[in-house]
Amino acid sequence: MTADPGDGSGSSGVRTGERDALRRLARLLPPAPGGEVWFGDDAAVVGVPGTDGLLLLAADAVVAGLDADLELTSLADLGWKAMAVNLSDIAAMGGRPRHALVSVVGLRPDEIEALYAGVVEAAEAYACPVVGGDLSGGAQAVVSVAITGWCDGPPVLRRGARPGDSIWVTGPLGAAAAGLRWLQATPKVELANGVPAAALVRAHARPRPALAAGEVARRLGATAMIDVSDGFVADLTSLAEASGVGFALTEVPVAEGATLEEALAGGDDYVLVFTLPSGADALVPFAERGVSAPYRVGSCLGDPGQRLLAGRAVAVAGWEHQL
Amino acid sequence: MTADPGDGSGSSGVRTGERDALRRLARLLPPAPGGEVWFGDDAAVVGVPGTDGLLLLAADAVVAGLDADLELTSLADLGWKAMAVNLSDIAAMGGRPRHALVSVVGLRPDEIEALYAGVVEAAEAYACPVVGGDLSGGAQAVVSVAITGWCDGPPVLRRGARPGDSIWVTGPLGAAAAGLRWLQATPKVELANGVPAAALVRAHARPRPALAAGEVARRLGATAMIDVSDGFVADLTSLAEASGVGFALTEVPVAEGATLEEALAGGDDYVLVFTLPSGADALVPFAERGVSAPYRVGSCLGDPGQRLLAGRAVAVAGWEHQL
């Protein structure tokens, strides 16, 4: 963890280090009409003529050398990841993905085909067909995905958490960072606890957006939700800031083979953090719908300045995007 | 004009030089369900739960150094252009724009703000608010826009032209290319016909998507439509190939100050080419709706191999995207 005061967050625009730039841009942009959300959440929420349903829109670009090291990541994995980070934005609203557009810059035709193998695998795995896009030359590989999703009821925003709400995560944390650590290690050594490296590398290379969990959390009445893209504490802090609450973490589910630091700040886990009204329980409803049990990790506090882990102040840290 | 047999076209994927790559990708992608269009047109056409309306989706990336020369183009103009090329894709379907997502790679915060000035101008001019996006570092400036649009009836595809249909363009051709020629010229000389350079430079720097014309053409029963992004002959050839027809051009409306070559192959004009059933006329309906009169330029032929200009074979040429 670093001392850097980033905000961490998802992809409809707000990521660590992007924040100041977006705050300046916000002055240029008109406000969203009632019932819609433009910028500032995992996905934008907009109406559609002739129906009460809500369309979700998100876009996220993956840049080779910044978001993925092509020495360590295959092009198919890059394609999967470009889709997964966008699918995770739909999951974080409690929506269902509908369609994706994929724009590829700076890859040769054979490389594009290799990338698309992973794109199509993710599209099929999450029923989100790629319906269009763009191919262009360029000096650096950039894969820009835009995604649409659908919600038949109000989506879960970042800003609805209230003091006393319980805080949950949909899976253990830190596996992706531990996988990256193994990939970067020379020589390769066994990771802690004898956990097979392959499982951790897979968590890094093929993150799985928590779409089923997001939808269950929404139907259960989650008050706020965000995906863990930049780091658990950083993303939880974004949720807490948007909601005007603090938080007290009582436990953190660390993935087997990962360190506590990786679980707190590693990023790229794409599990969801959500909050429930005091007294509500998520375990039974998740089990009834066949979704892996979430972990209760703490609760929201009335003082937005209080961010506690096991009773001690926790520093915000996470993946920082340089502009 | 070159002898290169490109196909030229819009942005939901198929552009000159991208074509082989997309043909290979098409094998990886599932077919669209009935009533939808995925890839191969200016925008994808998809259904929406609970309504008969159709959602249009398009994405197009603008790469600095390839699609725009930042020595000649301001960042505000680049932002306008990134929006305009996507808005034009919605125009080419006869739809209305709804929302845009803008992902920016490789610009500093102050540069992003300058870019957004043009983005927001275009968003306001065409009632298409920017509702989300992404900011990221990178070695080269890339602006990826994804856009949604709406059609309350069937959109106009590229593939519906029939032999005998008349061919129309919504405005004169070649002004953008003439403006670029003036920008690149050293020393600056007066253009032909005493046309002020400013008007041509503006056509290059601030292309105006033909949204009103596209909607009128659709309501009028246009059988096929495409926007002129790569060059008039190249884009008309894409329409003709998709429809399985040839064409005979009898006249070409050359913009004041442009050459015939610029009108035929210059690209970036963002006027629309559309076809009407034999006997139908566009002049009165356009005038009644207050839209500038389109130009009747020729008719469709039964032999797809025949591509004629004033009775002579015309070579396909246009902007070539290198991958």
PDB file of C-alpha atoms in Angstrom, chain A residues 18 65 77 82 111 118 186 267 300 314:
ATOM      1  CA  GLU A  18      -8.325  10.533 -13.336  1.00  0.00           C
ATOM      2  CA  GLY A  65       1.998  -1.517 -21.246  1.00  0.00           C
ATOM      3  CA  ASP A  77      -6.159 -12.738 -22.192  1.00  0.00           C
ATOM      4  CA  ALA A  82     -11.042  -5.721 -21.955  1.00  0.00           C
ATOM      5  CA  GLU A 111      -2.822 -10.030 -33.468  1.00  0.00           C
ATOM      6  CA  GLY A 118     -10.494 -13.906 -25.838  1.00  0.00           C
ATOM      7  CA  THR A 186      12.236 -14.499 -11.182  1.00  0.00           C
ATOM      8  CA  GLY A 267      -6.904  -4.373  -7.597  1.00  0.00           C
ATOM      9  CA  CYS A 300     -20.821   1.858   7.493  1.00  0.00           C
ATOM     10  CA  VAL A 314      -6.600   2.513   7.022  1.00  0.00           C
TER      11      VAL A 314
END
